[in-house]
Short mmCIF file of C-alpha atoms and ligand atoms in Angstrom, two decimals:
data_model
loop_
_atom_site.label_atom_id
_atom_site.label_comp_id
_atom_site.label_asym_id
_atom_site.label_seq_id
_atom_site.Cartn_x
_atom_site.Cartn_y
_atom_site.Cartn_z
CA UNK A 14 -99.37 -77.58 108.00
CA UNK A 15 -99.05 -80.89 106.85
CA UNK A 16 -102.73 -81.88 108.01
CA UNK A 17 -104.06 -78.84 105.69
CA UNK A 18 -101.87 -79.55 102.63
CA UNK A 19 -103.23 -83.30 103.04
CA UNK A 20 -107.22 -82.18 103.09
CA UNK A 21 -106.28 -79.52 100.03
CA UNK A 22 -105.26 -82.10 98.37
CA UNK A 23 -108.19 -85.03 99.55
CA UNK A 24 -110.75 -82.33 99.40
CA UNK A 25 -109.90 -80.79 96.12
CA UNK A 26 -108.42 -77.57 96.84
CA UNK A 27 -105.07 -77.28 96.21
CA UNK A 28 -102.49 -80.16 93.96
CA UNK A 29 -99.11 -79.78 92.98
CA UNK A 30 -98.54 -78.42 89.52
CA UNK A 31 -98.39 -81.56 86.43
CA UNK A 32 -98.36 -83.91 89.00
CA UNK A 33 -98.98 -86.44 86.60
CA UNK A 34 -95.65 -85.67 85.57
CA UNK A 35 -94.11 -85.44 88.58
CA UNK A 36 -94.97 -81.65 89.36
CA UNK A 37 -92.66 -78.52 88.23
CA UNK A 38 -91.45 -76.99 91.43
CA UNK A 39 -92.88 -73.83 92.38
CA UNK A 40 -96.15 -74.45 90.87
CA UNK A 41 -100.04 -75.37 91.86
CA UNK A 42 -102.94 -76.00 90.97
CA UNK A 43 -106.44 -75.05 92.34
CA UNK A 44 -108.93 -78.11 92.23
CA UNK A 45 -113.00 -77.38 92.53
CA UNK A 46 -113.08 -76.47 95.55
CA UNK A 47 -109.99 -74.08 96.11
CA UNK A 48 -111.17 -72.95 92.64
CA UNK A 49 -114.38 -71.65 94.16
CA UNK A 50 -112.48 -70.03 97.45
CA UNK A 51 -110.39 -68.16 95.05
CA UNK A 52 -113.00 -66.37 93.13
CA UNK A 53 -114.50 -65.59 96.41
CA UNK A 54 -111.50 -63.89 97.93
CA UNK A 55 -111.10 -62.27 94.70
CA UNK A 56 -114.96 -61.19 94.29
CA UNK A 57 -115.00 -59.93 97.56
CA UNK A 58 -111.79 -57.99 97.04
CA UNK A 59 -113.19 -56.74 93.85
CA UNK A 60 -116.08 -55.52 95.14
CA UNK A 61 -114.58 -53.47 98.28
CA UNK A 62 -112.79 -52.19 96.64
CA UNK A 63 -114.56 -51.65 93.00
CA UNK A 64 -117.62 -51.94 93.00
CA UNK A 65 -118.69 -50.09 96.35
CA UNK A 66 -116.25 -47.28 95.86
CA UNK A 67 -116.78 -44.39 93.58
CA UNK A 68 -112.62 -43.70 93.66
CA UNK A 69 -111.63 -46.31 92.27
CA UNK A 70 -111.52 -47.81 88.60
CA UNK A 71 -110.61 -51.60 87.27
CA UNK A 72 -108.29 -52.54 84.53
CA UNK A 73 -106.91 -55.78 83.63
CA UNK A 74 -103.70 -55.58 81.89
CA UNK A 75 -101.95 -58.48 79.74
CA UNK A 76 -99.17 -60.30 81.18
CA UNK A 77 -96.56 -59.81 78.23
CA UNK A 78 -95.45 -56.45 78.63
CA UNK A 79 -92.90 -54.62 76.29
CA UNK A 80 -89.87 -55.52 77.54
CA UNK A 81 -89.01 -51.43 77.80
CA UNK A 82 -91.31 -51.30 81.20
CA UNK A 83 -89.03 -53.68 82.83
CA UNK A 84 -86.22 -51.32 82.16
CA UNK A 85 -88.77 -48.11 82.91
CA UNK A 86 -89.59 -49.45 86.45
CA UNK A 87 -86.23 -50.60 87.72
CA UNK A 88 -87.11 -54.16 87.41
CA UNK A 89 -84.21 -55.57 85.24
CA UNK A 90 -81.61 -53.73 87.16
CA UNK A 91 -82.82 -54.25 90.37
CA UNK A 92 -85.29 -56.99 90.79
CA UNK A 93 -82.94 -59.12 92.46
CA UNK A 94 -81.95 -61.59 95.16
CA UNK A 95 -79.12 -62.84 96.78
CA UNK A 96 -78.04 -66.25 95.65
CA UNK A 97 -75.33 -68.52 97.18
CA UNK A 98 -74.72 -72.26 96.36
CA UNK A 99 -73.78 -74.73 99.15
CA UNK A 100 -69.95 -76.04 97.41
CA UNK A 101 -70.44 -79.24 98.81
CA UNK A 102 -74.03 -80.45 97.18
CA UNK A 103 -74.42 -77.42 95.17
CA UNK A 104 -77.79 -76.94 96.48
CA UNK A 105 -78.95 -72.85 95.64
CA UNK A 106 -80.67 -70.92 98.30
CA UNK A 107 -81.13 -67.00 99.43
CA UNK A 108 -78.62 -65.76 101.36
CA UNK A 109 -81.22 -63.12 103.26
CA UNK A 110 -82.98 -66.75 104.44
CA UNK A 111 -80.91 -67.10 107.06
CA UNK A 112 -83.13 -70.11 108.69
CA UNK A 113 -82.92 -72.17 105.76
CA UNK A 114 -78.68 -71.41 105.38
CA UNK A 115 -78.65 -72.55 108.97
CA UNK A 116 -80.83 -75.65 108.43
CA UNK A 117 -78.87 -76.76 105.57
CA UNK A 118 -75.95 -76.93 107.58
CA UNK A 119 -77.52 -79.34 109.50
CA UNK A 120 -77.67 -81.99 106.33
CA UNK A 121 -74.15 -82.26 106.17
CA UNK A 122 -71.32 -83.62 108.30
CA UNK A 123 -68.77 -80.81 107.76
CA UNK A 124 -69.79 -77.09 107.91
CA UNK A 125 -70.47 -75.92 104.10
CA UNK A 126 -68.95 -73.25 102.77
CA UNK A 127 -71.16 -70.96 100.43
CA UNK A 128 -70.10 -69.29 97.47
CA UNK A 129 -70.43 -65.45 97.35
CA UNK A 130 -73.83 -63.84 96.53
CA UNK A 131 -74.52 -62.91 93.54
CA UNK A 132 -77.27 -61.30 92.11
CA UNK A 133 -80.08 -63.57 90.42
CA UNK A 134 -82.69 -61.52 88.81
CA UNK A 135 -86.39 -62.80 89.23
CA UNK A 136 -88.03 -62.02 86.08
CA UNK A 137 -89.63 -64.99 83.91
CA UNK A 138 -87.98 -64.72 80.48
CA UNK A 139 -90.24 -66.14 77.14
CA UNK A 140 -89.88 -65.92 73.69
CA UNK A 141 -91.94 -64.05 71.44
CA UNK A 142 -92.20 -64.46 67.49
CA UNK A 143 -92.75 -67.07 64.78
CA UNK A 144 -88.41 -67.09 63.20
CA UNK A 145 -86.19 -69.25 64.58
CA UNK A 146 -83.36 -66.86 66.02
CA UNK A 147 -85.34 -63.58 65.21
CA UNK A 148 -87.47 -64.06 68.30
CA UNK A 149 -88.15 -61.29 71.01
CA UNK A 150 -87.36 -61.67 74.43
CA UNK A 151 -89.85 -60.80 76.93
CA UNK A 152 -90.68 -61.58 80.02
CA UNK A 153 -93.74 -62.61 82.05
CA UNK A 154 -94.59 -59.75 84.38
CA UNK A 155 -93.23 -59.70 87.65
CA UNK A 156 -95.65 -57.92 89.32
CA UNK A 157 -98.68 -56.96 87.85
CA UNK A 158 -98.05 -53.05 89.04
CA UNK A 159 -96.61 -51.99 86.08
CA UNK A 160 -99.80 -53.07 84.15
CA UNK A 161 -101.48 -50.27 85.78
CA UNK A 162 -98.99 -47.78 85.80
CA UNK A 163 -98.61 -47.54 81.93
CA UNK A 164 -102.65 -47.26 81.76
CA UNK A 165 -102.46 -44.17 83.64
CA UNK A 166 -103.15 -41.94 81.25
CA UNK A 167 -105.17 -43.59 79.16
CA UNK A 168 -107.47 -44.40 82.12
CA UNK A 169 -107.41 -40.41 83.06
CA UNK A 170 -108.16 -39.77 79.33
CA UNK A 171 -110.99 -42.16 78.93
CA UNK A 172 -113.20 -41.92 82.26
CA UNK A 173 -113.91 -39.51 84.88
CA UNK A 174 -111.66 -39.96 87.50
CA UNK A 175 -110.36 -37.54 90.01
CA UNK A 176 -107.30 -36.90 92.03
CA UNK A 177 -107.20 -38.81 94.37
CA UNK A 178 -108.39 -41.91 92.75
CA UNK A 179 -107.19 -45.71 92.65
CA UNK A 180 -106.78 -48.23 89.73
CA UNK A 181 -107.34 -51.83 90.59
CA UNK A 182 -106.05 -54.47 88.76
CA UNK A 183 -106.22 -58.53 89.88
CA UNK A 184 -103.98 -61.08 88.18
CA UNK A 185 -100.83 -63.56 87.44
CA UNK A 186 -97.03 -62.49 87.84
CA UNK A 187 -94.67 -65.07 87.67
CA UNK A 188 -91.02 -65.16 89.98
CA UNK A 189 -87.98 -67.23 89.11
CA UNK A 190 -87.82 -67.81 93.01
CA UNK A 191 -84.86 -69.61 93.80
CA UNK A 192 -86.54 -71.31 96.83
CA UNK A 193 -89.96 -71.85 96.28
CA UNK A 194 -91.57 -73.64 99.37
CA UNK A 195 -94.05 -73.60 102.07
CA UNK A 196 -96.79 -75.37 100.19
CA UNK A 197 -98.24 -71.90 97.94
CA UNK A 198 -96.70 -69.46 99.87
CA UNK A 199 -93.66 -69.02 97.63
CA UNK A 200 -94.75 -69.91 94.27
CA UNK A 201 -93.37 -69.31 90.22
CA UNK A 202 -96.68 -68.30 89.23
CA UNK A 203 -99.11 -66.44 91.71
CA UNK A 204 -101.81 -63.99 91.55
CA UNK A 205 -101.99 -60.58 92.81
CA UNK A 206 -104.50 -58.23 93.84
CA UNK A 207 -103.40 -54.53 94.08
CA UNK A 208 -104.75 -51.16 94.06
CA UNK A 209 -102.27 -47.99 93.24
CA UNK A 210 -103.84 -45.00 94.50
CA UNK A 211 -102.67 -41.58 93.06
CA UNK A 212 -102.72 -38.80 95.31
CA UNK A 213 -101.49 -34.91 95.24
CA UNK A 214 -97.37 -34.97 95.78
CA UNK A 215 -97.90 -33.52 99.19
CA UNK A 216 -96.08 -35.56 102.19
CA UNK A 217 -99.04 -34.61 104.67
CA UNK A 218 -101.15 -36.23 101.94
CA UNK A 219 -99.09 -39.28 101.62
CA UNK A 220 -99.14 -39.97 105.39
CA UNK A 221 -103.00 -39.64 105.78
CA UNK A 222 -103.31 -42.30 102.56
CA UNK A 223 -100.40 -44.70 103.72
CA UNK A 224 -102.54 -45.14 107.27
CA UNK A 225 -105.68 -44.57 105.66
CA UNK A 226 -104.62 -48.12 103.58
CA UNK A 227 -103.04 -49.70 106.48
CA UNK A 228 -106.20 -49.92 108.50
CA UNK A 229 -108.47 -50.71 105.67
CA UNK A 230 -106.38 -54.21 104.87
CA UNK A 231 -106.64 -54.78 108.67
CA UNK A 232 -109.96 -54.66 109.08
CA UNK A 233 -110.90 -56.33 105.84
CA UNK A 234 -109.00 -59.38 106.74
CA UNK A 235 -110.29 -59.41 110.41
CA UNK A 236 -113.41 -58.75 108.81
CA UNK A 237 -113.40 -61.82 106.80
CA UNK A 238 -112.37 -63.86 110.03
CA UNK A 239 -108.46 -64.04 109.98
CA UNK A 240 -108.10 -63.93 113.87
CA UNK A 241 -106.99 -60.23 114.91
CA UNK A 242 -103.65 -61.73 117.11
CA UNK A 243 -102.21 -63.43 113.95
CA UNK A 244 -101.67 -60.14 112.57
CA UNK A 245 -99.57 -57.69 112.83
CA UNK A 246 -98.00 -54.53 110.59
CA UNK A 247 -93.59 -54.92 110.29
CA UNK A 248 -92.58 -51.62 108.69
CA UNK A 249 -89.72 -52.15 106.19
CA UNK A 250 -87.07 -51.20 107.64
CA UNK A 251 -84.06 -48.19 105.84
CA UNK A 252 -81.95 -50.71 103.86
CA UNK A 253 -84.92 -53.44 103.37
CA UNK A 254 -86.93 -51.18 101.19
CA UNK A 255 -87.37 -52.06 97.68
CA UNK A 256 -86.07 -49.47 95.08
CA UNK A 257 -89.34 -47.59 94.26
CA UNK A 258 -90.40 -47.61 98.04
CA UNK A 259 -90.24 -44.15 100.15
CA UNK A 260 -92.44 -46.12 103.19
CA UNK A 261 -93.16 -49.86 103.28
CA UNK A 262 -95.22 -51.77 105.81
CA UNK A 263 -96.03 -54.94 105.23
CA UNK A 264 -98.99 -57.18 106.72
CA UNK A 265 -97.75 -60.36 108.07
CA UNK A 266 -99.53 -63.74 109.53
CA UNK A 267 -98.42 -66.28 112.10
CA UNK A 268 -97.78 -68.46 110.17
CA UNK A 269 -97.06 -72.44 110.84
CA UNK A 270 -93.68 -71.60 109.88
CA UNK A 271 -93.42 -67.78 111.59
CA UNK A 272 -94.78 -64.44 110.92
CA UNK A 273 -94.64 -64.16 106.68
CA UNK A 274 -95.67 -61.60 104.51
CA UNK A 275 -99.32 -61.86 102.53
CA UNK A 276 -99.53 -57.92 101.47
CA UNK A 277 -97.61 -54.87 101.15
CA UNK A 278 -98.57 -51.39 101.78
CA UNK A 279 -95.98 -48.88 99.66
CA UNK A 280 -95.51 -45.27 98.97
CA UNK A 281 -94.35 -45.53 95.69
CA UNK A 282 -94.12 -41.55 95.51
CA UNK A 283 -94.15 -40.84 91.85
CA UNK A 284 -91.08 -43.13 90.90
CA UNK A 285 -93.15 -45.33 88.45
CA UNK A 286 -95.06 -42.08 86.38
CA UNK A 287 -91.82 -40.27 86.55
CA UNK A 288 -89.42 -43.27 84.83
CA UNK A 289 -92.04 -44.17 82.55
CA UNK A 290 -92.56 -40.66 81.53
CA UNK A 291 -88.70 -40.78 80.68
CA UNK A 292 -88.55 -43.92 79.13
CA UNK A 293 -91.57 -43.61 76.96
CA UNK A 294 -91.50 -40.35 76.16
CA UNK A 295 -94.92 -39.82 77.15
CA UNK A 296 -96.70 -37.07 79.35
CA UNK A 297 -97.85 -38.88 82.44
CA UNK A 298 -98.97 -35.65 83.84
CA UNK A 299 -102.16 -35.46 85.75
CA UNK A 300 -103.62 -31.57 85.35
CA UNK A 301 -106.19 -30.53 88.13
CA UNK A 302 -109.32 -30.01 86.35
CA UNK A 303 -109.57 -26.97 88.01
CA UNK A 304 -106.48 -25.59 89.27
CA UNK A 305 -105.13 -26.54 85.79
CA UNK A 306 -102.10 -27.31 88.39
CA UNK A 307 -99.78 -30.03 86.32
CA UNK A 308 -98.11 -32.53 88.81
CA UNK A 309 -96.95 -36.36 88.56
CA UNK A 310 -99.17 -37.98 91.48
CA UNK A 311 -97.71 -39.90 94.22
CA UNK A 312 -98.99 -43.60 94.42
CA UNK A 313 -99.66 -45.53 97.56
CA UNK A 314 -100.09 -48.81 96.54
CA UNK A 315 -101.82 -52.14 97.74
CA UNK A 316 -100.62 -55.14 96.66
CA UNK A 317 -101.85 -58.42 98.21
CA UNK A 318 -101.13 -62.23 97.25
CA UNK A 319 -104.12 -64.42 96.04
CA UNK A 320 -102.82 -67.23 96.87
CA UNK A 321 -101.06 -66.80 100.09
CA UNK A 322 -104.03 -64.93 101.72
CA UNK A 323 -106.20 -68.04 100.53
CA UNK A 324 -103.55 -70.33 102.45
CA UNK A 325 -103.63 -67.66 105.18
CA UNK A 326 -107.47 -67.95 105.51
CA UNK A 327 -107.23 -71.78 105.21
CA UNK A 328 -104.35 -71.80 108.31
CA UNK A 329 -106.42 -69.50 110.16
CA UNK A 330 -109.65 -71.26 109.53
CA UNK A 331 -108.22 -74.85 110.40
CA UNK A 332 -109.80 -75.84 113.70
CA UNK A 333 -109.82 -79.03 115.28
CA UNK A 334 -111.95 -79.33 118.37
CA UNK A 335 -112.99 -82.35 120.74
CA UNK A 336 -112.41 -84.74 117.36
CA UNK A 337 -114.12 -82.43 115.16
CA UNK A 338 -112.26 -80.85 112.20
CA UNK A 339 -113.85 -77.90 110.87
CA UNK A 340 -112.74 -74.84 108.41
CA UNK A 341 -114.14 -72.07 110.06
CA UNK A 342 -113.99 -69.95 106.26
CA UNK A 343 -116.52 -66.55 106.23
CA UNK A 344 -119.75 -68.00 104.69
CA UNK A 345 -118.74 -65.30 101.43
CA UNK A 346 -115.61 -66.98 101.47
CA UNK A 347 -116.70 -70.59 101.64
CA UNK A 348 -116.73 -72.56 98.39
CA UNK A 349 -120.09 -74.12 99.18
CA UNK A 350 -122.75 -72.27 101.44
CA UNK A 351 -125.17 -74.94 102.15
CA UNK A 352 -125.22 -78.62 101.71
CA UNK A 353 -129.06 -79.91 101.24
CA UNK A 354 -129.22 -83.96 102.40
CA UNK A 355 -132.57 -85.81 102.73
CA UNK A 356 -132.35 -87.78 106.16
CA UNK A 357 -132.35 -91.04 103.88
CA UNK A 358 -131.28 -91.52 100.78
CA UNK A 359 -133.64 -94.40 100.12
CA UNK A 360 -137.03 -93.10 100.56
CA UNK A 361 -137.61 -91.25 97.43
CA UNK A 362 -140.42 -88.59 99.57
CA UNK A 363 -137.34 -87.30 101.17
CA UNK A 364 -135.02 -87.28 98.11
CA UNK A 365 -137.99 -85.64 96.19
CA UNK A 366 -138.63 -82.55 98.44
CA UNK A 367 -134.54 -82.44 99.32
CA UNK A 368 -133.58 -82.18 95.25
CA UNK A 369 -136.56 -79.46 95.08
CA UNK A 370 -135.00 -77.35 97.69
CA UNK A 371 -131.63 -77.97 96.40
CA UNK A 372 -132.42 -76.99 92.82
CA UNK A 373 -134.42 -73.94 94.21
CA UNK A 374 -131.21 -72.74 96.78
CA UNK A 375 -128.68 -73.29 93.10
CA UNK A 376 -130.36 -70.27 91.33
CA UNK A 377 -128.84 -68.09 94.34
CA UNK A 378 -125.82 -69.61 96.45
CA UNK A 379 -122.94 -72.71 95.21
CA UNK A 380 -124.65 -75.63 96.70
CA UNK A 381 -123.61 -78.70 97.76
CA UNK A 382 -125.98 -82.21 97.39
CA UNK A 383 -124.72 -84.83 99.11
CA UNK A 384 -127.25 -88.33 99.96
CA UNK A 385 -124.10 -91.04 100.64
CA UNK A 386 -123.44 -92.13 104.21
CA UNK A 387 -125.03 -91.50 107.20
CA UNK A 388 -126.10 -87.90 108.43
CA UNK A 389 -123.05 -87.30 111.13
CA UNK A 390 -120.93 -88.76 107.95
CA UNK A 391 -121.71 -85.91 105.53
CA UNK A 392 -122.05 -82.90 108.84
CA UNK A 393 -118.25 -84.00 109.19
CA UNK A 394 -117.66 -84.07 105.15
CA UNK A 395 -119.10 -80.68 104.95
CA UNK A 396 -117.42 -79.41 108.29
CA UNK A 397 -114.12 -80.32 106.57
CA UNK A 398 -114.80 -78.32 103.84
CA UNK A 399 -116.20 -74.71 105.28
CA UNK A 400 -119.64 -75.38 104.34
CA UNK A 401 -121.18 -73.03 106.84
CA UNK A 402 -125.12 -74.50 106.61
CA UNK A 403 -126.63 -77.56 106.12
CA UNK A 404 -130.28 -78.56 105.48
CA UNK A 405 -131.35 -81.67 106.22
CA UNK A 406 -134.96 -82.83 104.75
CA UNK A 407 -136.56 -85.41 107.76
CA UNK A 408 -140.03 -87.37 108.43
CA UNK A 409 -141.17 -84.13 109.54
CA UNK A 410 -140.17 -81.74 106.57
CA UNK A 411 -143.22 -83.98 104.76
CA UNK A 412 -145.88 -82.92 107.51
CA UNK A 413 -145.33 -79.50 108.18
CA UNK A 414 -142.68 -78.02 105.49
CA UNK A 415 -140.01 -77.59 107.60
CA UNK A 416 -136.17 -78.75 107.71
CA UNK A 417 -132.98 -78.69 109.80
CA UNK A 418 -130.54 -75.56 109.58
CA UNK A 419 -127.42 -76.82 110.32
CA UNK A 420 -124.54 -74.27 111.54
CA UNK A 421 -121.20 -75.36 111.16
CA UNK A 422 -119.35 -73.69 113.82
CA UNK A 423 -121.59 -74.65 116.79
CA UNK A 424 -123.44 -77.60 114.99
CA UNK A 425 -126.85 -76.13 116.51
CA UNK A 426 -129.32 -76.94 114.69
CA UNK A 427 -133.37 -75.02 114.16
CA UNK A 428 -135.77 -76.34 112.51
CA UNK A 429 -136.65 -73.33 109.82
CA UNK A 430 -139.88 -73.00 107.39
CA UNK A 431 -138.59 -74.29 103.87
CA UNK A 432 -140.37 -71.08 102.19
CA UNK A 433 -138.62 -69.13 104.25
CA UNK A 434 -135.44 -70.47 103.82
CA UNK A 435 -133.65 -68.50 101.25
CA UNK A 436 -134.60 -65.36 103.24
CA UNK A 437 -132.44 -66.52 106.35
CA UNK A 438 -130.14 -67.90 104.61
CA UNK A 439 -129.35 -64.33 102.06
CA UNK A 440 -129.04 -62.60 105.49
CA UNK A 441 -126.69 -64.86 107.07
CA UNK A 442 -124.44 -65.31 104.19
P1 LIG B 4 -91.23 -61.80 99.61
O1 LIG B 4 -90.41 -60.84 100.45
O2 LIG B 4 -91.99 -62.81 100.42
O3 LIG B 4 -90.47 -62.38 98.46
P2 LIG B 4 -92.12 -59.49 98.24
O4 LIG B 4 -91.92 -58.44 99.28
O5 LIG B 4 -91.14 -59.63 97.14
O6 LIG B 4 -92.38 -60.91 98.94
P3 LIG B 4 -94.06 -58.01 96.81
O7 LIG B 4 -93.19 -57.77 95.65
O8 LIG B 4 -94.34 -56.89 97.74
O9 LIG B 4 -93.56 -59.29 97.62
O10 LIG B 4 -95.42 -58.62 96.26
C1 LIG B 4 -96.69 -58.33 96.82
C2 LIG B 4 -97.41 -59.58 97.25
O11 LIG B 4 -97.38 -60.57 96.23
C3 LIG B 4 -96.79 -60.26 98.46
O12 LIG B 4 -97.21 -59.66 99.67
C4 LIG B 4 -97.29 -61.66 98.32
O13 LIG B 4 -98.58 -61.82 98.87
C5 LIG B 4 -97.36 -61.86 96.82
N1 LIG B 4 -96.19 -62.63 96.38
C6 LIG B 4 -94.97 -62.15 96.11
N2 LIG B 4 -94.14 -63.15 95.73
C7 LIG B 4 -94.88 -64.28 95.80
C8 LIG B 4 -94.59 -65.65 95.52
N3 LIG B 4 -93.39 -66.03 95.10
N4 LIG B 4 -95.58 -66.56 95.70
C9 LIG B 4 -96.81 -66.18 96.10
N5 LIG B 4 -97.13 -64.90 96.37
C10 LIG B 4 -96.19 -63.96 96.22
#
């Protein structure tokens, strides 16, 4: 773990938060290159489950929320965890982590004693309004669910959809964790991607959806490359179940530090529609176009973490063999998908046809130049990095316009017909 956080930060994607100021715990920041793995996860996402579908519609919500869909969806009263301070350093940590309650006891010489849990809610409070003492409080949004849920109608109102049909919605939600740690995985501010899916109230229904969902995040992490015996499903169990939840599995990775969470599956039933319908007032029934049936729809939801399936693909992708380090990243995933290199960087020929190649490969893939070092020097640079393909421009590229396609994960290289190049290169990415 260390070895990744130290090439995220070397390699540009991933710094602490301010670190100029000394950081604000909990917090990170995405440099170029995790910049451009994050879209990617995100584009891809978007597109599975968007773009390619014709069940499922988009919205993007705003963060501030009125402070009445906190109450509405449980979150004030229940969106909680169990604190406990450590009476001898006063240190704070959650009682339910019972690894870290046990390691602390290591740091001191006597056994500390904890206070009792309480309950510390997780919701980011903020102030909104211009007079001093007349401001609102609001909060950032814990989870970007609730964005979606109040669009319900409207969205029903203002397209076509169709029961059973999903709204997708990708973006920040903010925590007061109380122990933030493992590099991103526990964050203050994160992303989410989620899809609620509204289906007829019907418990044979809800089953078929739940494992209909369960198997489509499997295979479209395994399909991106996260190695199929890192994962597994851990259904919540009775008591663990969050307050909205009638079923609960979540998808966890081996992680460095043990099998963790990345995304939820939940069968939210129709507890959001049905408390916002009494909260606001509102009708959130859905009527069957044809049935003219009214019915609040059940919701089985999706939710997955930006950020820690980024860091999952990263772990997973980490590979270190016979002295080579490589990130073996899905070429849609990978921030670059070729690097284009003349053999030399002194003998302008080379450096001439290379920058044409390179310009001509920018108009359709993120590209990488690089003409420092020796060849095996920027291979390795590029390994590091994910870069699935490299071209290198040689002696012979001049005589018979070809060059070098590099592949990352076996290093073979073919020599490949430059105006054929993009061709190969749109089917392999
Ligand atoms: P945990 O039990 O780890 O606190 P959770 O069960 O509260 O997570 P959910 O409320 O189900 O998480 O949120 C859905 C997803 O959002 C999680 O699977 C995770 O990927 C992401 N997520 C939740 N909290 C955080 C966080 N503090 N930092 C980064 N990602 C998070």
């Amino acid at each position: 773990m260390n070895k990744i956080a130290a090439l995220c930060k070397r390699r540009g994607f991933i710094y602490p938060g301010s670190e100029i100021y000394g950081g604000l715990g909990g917090t990170w920041d995405y440099g170029p290159l995790g910049t451009e793995l994050k879209r990617n996860i995100k584009n891809e996402w978007w597109k599975d489950v968007v773009q390619l579908r014709e069940d499922i519609v988009g919205v993007d919500g705003s963060i501030i929320m009125n402070p009445k869909v906190w109450a509405a969806s449980g979150h004030i009263e229940a969106f909680v965890d169990p604190l406990v301070e450590c009476k001898i350093c006063h240190e704070r940590l959650r009682a339910d982590h019972i690894d870290q309650i046990e390691e602390h006891g290591k740091s001191h010489k006597e056994k500390p004693k904890w206070t009792e849990p309480r309950k510390f809610n997780l919701l980011v409070k903020a102030y909104l309004g211009i007079l001093e003492g007349r401001q609102q409080e609001v909060y950032l949004r814990g989870e970007i669910t609730q964005g979606v849920h109040v669009n319900f109608r409207s969205v029903v109102d203002s397209t076509r959809v169709k029961i059973p049909f999903g709204i997708a919605q990708i973006g920040k939600a903010f925590r007061n964790e109380i122990t933030p740690g493992n590099f991103t995985f526990r964050s203050r501010e994160f992303e989410q991607m989620e899809v609620q899916y509204y289906i007829r109230p019907e418990t044979k229904e809800g089953e078929k959806r739940f494992e209909y969902w369960k198997k489509f995040w499997m295979d479209w992490y395994t399909g991106f490359g996260i190695s199929k015996n890192k994962l597994r499903f851990r259904d919540h169990a009775d008591g663990e179940r969050a307050h909205y939840a009638k079923a609960a599995t979540d998808i966890e990775y081996e992680s460095p530090w043990g099998w963790s969470e990345f995304m939820g599956i939940h069968h939210r039933g129709d507890w959001d529609l049905s408390r916002h319908q009494e909260y606001s007032g509102q009708n959130m029934k859905y009527q069957d176009p044809e049935t003219k049936e009214e019915y609040l729809p059940w919701d089985i939801e999706s939710s997955a973490g930006v950020d820690r399936s980024l860091l999952f693909f990263l772990i997973d992708g980490y590979t270190e063999d016979k002295g080579r380090i490589f990130l073996k990243l899905h070429p849609k995933l990978a921030p670059y998908k070729v690097a284009v290199f003349p053999l030399l960087a002194n003998k302008p020929k080379l450096t001439g046809l290379a920058r044409r190649i390179y310009l001509d490969l920018k108009t359709d893939f993120m590209i990488a130049w690089d003409g420092r070092g020796n060849i095996g020097k920027r291979y390795a640079s590029q390994d590091e990095i994910g870069t699935p393909f490299c071209v290198t421009v040689d002696f012979q590229s001049l005589e018979d316009d070809t060059v070098t396609l590099r592949d990352r994960d076996t290093t073979k290289q073919e020599r490949v017909k430059i105006n054929g190049l993009k061709k190969i290169l749109r089917e392999k990415i």
